[in-house]
Coordinates of N, CA, C and O in Angstrom, one line a residue:
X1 N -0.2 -4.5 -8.9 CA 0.7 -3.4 -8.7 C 0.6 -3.0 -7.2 O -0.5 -2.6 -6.8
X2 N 1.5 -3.1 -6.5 CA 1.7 -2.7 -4.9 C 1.3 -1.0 -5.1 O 1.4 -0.2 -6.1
X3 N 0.8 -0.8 -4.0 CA 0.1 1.0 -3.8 C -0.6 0.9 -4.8 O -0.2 1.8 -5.7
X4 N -1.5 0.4 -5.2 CA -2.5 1.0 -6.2 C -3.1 2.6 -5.7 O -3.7 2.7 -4.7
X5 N -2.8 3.3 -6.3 CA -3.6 4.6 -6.8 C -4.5 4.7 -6.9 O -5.1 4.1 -7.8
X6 N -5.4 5.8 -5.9 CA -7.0 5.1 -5.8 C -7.3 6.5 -6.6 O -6.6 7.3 -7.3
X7 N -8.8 6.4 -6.3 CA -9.1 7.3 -7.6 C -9.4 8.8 -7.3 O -9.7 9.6 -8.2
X8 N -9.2 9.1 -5.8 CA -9.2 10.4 -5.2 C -7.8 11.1 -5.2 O -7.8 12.3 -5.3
X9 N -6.3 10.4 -5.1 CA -5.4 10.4 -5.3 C -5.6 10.9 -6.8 O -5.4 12.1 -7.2
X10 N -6.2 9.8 -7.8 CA -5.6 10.5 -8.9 C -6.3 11.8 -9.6 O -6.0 12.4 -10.6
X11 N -7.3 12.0 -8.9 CA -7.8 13.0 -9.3 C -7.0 14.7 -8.4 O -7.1 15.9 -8.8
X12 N -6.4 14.3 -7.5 CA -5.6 15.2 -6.7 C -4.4 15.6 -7.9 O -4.0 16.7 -8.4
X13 N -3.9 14.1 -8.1 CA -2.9 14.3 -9.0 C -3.1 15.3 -10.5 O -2.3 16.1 -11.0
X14 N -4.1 15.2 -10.7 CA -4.4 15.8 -12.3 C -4.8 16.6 -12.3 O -4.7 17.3 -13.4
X15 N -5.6 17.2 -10.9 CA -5.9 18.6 -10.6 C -4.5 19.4 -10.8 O -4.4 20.3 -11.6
X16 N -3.2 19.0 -9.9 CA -2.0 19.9 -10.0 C -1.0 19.8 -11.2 O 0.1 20.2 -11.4
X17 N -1.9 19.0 -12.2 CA -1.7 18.7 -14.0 C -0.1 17.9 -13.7 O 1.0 18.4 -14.1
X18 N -0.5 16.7 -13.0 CA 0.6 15.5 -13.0 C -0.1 14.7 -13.4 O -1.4 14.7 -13.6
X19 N 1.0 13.5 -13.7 CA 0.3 12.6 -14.4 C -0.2 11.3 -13.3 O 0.6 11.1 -12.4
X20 N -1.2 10.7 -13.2 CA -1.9 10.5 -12.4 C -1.7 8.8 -11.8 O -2.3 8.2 -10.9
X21 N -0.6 8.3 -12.8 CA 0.0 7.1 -13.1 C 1.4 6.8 -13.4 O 1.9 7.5 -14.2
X22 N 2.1 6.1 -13.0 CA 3.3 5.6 -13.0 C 3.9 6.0 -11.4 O 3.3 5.9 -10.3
X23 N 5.4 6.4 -11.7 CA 6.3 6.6 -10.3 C 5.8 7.3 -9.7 O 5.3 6.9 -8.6
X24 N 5.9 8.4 -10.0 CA 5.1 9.6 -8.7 C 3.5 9.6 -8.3 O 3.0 10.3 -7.5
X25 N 2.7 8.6 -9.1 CA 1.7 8.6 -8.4 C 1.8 7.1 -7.5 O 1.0 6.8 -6.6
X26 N 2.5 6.6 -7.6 CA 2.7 5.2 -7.1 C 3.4 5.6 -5.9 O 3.1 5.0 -4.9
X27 N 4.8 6.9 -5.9 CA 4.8 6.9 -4.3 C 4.4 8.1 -3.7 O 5.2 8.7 -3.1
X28 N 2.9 8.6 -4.0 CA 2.5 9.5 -3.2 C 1.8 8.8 -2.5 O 1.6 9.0 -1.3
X29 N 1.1 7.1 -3.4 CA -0.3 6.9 -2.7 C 0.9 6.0 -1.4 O 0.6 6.2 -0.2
X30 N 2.3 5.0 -1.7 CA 2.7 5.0 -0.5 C 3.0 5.4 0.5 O 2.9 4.8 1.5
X31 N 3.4 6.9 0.5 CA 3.9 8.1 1.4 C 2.7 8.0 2.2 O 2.7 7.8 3.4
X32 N 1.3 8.2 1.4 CA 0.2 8.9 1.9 C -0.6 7.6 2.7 O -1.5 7.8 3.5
X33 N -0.1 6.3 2.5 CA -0.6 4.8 3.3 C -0.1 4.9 3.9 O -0.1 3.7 4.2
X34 N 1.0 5.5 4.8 CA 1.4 5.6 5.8 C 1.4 5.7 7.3 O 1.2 6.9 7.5
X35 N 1.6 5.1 8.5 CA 1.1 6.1 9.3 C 2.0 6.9 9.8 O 1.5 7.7 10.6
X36 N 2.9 7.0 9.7 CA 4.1 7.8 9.5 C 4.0 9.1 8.7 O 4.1 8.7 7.5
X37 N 3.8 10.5 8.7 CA 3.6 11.4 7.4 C 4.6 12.2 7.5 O 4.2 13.4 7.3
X38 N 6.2 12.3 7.7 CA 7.4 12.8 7.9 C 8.2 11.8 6.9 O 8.2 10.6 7.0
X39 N 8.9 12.7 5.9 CA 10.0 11.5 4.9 C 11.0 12.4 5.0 O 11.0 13.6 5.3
X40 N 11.7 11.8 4.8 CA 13.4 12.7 4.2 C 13.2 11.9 2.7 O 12.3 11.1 2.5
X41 N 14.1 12.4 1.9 CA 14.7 11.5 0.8 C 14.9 10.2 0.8 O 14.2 9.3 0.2
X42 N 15.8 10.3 1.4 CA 16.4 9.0 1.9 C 15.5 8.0 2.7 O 15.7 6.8 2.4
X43 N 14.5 8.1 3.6 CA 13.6 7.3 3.8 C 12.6 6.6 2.9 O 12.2 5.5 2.7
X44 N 12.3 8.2 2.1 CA 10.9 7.8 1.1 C 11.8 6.8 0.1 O 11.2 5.9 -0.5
X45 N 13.1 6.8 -0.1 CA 13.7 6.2 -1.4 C 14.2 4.7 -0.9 O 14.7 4.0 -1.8
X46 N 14.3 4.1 0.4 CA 13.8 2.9 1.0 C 13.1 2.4 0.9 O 13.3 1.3 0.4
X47 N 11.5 3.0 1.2 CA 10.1 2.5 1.5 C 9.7 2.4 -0.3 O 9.2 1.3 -0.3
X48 N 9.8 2.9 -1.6 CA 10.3 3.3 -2.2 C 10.5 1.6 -2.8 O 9.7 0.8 -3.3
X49 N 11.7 1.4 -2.7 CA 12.5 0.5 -3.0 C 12.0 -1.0 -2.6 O 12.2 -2.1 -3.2
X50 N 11.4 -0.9 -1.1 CA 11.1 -2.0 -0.7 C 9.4 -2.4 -1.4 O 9.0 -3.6 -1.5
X51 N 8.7 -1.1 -1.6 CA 8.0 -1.3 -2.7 C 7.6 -1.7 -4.0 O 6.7 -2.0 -4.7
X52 N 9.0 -1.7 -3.8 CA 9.0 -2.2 -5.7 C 8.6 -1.5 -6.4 O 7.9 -1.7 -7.4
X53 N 9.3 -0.1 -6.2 CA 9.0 1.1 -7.2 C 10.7 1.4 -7.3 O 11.6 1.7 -6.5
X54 N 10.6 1.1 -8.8 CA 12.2 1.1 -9.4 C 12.3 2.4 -9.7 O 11.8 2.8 -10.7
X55 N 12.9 3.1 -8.9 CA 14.0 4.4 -8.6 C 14.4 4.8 -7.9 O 14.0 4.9 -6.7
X56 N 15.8 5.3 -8.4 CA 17.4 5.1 -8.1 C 16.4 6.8 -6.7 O 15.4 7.6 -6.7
X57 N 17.6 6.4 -5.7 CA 17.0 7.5 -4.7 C 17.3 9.0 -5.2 O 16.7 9.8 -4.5
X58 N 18.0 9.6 -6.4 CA 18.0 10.9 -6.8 C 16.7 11.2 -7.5 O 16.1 12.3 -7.7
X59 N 16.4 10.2 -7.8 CA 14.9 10.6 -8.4 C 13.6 10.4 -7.8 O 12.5 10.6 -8.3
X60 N 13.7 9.8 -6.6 CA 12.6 9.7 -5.6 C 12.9 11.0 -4.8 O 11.8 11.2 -4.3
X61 N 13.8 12.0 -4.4 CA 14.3 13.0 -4.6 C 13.5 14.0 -5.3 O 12.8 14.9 -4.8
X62 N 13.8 13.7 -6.7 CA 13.1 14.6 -7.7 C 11.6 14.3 -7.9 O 10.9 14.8 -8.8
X63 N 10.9 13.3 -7.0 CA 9.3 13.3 -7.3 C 9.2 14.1 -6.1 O 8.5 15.2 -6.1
X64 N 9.7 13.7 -5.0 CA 9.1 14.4 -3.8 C 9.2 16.3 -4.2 O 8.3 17.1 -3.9
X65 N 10.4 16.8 -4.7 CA 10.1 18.1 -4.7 C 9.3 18.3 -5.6 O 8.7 19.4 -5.3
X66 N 8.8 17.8 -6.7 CA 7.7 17.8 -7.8 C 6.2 18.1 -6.8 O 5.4 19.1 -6.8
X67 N 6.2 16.9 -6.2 CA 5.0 16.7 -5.7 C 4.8 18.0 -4.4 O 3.7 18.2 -3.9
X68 N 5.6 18.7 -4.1 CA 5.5 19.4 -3.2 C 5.5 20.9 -3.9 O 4.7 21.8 -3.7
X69 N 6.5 20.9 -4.6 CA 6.2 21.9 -5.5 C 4.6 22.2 -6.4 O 4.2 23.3 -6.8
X70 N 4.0 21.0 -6.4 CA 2.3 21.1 -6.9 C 1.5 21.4 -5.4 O 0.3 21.4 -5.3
X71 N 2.1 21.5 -4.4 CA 1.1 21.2 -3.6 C 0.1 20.1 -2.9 O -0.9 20.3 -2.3
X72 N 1.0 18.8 -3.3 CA 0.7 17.3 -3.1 C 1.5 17.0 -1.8 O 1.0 16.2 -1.0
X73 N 2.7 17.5 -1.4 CA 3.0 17.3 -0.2 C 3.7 18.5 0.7 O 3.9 19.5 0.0
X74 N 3.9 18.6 1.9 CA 4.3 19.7 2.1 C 5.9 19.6 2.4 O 6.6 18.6 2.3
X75 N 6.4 20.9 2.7 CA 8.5 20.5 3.0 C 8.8 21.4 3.6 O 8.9 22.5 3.3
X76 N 8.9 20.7 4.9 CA 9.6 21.6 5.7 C 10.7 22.5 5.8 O 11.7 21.9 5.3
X77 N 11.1 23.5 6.1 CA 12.1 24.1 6.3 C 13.3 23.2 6.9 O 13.1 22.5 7.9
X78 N 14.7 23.2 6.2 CA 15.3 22.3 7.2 C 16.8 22.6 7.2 O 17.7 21.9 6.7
X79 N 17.1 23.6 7.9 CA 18.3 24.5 8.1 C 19.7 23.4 8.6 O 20.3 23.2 9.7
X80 N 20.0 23.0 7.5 CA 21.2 22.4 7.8 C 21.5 21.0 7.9 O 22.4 20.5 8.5
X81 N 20.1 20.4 7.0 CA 20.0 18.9 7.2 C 19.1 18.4 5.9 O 18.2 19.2 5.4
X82 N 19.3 17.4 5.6 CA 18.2 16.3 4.4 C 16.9 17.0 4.8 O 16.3 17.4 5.8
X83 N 16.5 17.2 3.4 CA 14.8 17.6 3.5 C 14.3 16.9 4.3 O 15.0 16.0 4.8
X84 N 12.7 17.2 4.7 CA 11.8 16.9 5.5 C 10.0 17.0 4.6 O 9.2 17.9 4.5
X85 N 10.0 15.7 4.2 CA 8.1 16.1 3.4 C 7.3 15.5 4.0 O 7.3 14.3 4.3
X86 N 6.0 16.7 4.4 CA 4.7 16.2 5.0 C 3.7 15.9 4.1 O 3.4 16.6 3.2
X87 N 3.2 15.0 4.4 CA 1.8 14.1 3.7 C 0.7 14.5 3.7 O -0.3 14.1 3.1
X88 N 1.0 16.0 4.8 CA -0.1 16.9 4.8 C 0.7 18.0 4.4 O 1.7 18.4 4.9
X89 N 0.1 18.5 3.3 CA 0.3 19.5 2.8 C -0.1 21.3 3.4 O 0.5 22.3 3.3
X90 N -1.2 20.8 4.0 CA -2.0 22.3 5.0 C -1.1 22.7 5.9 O -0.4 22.0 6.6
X91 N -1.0 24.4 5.8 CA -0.4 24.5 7.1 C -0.4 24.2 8.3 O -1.4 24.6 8.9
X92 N 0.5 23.7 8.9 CA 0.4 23.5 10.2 C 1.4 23.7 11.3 O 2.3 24.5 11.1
X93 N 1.4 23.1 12.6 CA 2.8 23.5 13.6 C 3.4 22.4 13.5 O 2.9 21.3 13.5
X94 N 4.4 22.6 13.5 CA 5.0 21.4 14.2 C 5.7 21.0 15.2 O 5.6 21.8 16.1
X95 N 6.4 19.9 15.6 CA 7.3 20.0 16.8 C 8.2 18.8 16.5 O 7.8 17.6 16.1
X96 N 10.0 19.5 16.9 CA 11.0 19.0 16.1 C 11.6 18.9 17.4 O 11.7 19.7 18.4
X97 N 12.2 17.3 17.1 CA 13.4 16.8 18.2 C 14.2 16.4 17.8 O 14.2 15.3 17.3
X98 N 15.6 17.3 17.8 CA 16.5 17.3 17.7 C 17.3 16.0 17.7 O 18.1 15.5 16.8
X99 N 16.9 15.7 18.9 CA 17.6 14.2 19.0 C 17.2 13.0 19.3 O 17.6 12.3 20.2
X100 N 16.2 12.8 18.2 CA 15.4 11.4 18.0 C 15.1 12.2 16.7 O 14.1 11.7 16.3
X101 N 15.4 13.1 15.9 CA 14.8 13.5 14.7 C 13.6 13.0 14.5 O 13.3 12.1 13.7
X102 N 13.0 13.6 15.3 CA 10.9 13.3 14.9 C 10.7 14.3 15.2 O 11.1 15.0 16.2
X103 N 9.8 14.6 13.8 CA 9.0 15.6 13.9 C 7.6 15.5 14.1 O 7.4 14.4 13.6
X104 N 6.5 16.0 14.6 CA 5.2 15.5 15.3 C 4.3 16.9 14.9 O 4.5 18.1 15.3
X105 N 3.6 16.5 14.1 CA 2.7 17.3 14.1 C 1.4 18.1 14.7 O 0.4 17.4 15.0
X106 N 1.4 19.2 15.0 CA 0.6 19.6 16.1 C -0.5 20.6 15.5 O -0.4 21.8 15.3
X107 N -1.8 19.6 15.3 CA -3.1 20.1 14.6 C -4.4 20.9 15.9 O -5.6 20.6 16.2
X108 N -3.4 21.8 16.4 CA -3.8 22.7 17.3 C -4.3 24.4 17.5 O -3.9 25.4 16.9
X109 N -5.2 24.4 18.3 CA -5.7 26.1 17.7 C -4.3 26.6 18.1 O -3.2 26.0 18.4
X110 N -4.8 28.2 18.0 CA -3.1 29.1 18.5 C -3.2 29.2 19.7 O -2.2 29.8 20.3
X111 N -4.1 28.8 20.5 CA -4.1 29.1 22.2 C -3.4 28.1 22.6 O -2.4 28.2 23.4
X112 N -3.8 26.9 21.9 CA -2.9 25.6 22.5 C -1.5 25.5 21.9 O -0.6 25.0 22.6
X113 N -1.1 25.9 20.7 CA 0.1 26.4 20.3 C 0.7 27.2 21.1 O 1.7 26.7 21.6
X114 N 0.3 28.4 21.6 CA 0.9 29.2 23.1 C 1.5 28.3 24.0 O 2.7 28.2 24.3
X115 N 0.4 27.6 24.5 CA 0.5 27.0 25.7 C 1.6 25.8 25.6 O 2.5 25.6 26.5
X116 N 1.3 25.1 24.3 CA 2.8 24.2 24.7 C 4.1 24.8 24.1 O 5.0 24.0 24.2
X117 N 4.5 26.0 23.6 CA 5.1 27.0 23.4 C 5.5 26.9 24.4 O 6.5 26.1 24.7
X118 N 4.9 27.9 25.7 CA 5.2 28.3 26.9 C 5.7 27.2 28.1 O 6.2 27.5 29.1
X119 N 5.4 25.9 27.8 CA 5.6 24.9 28.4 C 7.0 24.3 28.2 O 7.6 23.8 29.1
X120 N 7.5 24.4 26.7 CA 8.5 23.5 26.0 C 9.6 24.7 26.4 O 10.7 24.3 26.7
X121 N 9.4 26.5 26.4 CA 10.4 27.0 27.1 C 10.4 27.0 28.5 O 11.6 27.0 28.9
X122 N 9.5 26.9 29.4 CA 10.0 27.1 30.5 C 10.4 25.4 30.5 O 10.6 25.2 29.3
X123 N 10.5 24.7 30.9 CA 11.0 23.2 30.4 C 12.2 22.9 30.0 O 12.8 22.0 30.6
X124 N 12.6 23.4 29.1 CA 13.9 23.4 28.2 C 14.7 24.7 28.1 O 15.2 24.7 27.0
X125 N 15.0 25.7 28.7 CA 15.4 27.0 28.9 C 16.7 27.0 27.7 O 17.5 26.1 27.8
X126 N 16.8 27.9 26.8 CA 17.7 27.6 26.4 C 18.2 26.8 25.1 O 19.4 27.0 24.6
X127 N 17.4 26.1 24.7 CA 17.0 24.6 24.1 C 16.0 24.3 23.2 O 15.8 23.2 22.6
X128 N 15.3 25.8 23.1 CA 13.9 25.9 22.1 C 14.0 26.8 21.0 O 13.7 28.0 21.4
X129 N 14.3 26.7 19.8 CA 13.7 26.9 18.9 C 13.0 27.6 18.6 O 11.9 27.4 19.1
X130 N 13.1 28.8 17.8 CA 11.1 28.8 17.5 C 11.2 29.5 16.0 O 11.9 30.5 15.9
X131 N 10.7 29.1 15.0 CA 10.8 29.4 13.6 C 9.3 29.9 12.7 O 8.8 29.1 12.0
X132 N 8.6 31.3 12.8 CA 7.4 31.1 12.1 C 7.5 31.2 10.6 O 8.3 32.1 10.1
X133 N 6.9 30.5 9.9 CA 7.1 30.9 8.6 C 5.9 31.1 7.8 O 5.1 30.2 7.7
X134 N 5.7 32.1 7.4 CA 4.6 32.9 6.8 C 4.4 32.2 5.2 O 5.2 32.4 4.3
X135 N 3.7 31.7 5.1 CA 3.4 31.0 3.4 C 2.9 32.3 2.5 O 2.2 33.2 2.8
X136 N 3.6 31.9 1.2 CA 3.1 32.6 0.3 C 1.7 32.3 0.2 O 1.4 31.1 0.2
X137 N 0.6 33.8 0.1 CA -1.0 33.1 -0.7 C -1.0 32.2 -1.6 O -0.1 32.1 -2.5
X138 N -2.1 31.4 -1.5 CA -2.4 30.4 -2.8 C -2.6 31.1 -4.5 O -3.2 32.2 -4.8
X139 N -2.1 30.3 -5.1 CA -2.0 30.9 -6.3 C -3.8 30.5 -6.9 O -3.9 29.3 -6.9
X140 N -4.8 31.0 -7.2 CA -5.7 30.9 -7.7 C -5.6 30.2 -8.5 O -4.6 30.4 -9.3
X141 N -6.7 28.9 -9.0 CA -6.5 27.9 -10.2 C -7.2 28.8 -10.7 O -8.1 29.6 -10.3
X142 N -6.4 28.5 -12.3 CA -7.1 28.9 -13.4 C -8.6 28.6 -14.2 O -9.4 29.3 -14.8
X143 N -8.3 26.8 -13.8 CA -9.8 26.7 -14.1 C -10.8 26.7 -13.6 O -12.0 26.5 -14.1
X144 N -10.4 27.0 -12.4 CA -11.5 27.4 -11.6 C -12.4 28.8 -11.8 O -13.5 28.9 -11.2
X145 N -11.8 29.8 -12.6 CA -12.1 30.9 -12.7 C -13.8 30.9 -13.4 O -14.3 32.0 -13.6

């Protein structure tokens, strides 16, 4: 089986009470061999495909919001365009280019957040963006109680 599912994956998987085997664990562990961690739909349902994981792209679609919806991947906000899912689920910053659509992940304190903040406007006047988005708290597991 291409992407074998290792055994930390599937225990990720079964913690957010998915099933730990078949399609959606077969393209998380692809998404997640990646070195790439930005998908649209439409990409993951390519890579996907070239995989040899038989499903039609509306339902590689419907695993990725699954899987993000548990907390297996993360999804960008994406105001007026094809979703965007990260392979990292944690919050983080990011940084989006409009025109090369890449997004780049920026695993930075908030000082250095400022700083290329303050860099990318004075640089680009005009031209920047800036979107915070406040996450809901984590829902407490149950069995962890």
């Amino acid at each position: 089986m291409p992407h074998a599912v290792d055994a930390t994956l599937r225990e990720a998987l079964r913690r957010a009470g998915l099933p730990a085997q078949g399609q959606m664990a077969r393209l998380l562990a692809l998404l997640r061999g990646d070195a790439e961690t930005h998908f649209t739909p439409t990409a993951a349902a390519r890579m996907a495909a070239a995989a040899g994981i038989a499903a039609p792209p509306a339902e590689v679609a419907r695993l990725l919001d699954t899987l993000a919806d548990h907390g297996l991947l993360g999804r960008l906000p994406s105001p007026g365009g094809e979703a965007v899912f990260d392979t990292v689920p944690e919050p983080h910053s990011h940084l989006v280019y409009e025109e090369t659509a890449q997004t780049v992940d920026l695993h930075v304190s908030p000082e250095t957040l400022l700083a290329l903040l303050r860099q990318a406007l004075a640089e680009r006047p005009g031209e920047v963006e800036v979107m915070v988005r406040l996450r809901r708290p984590a829902s407490p597991d149950p069995r962890r109680a």
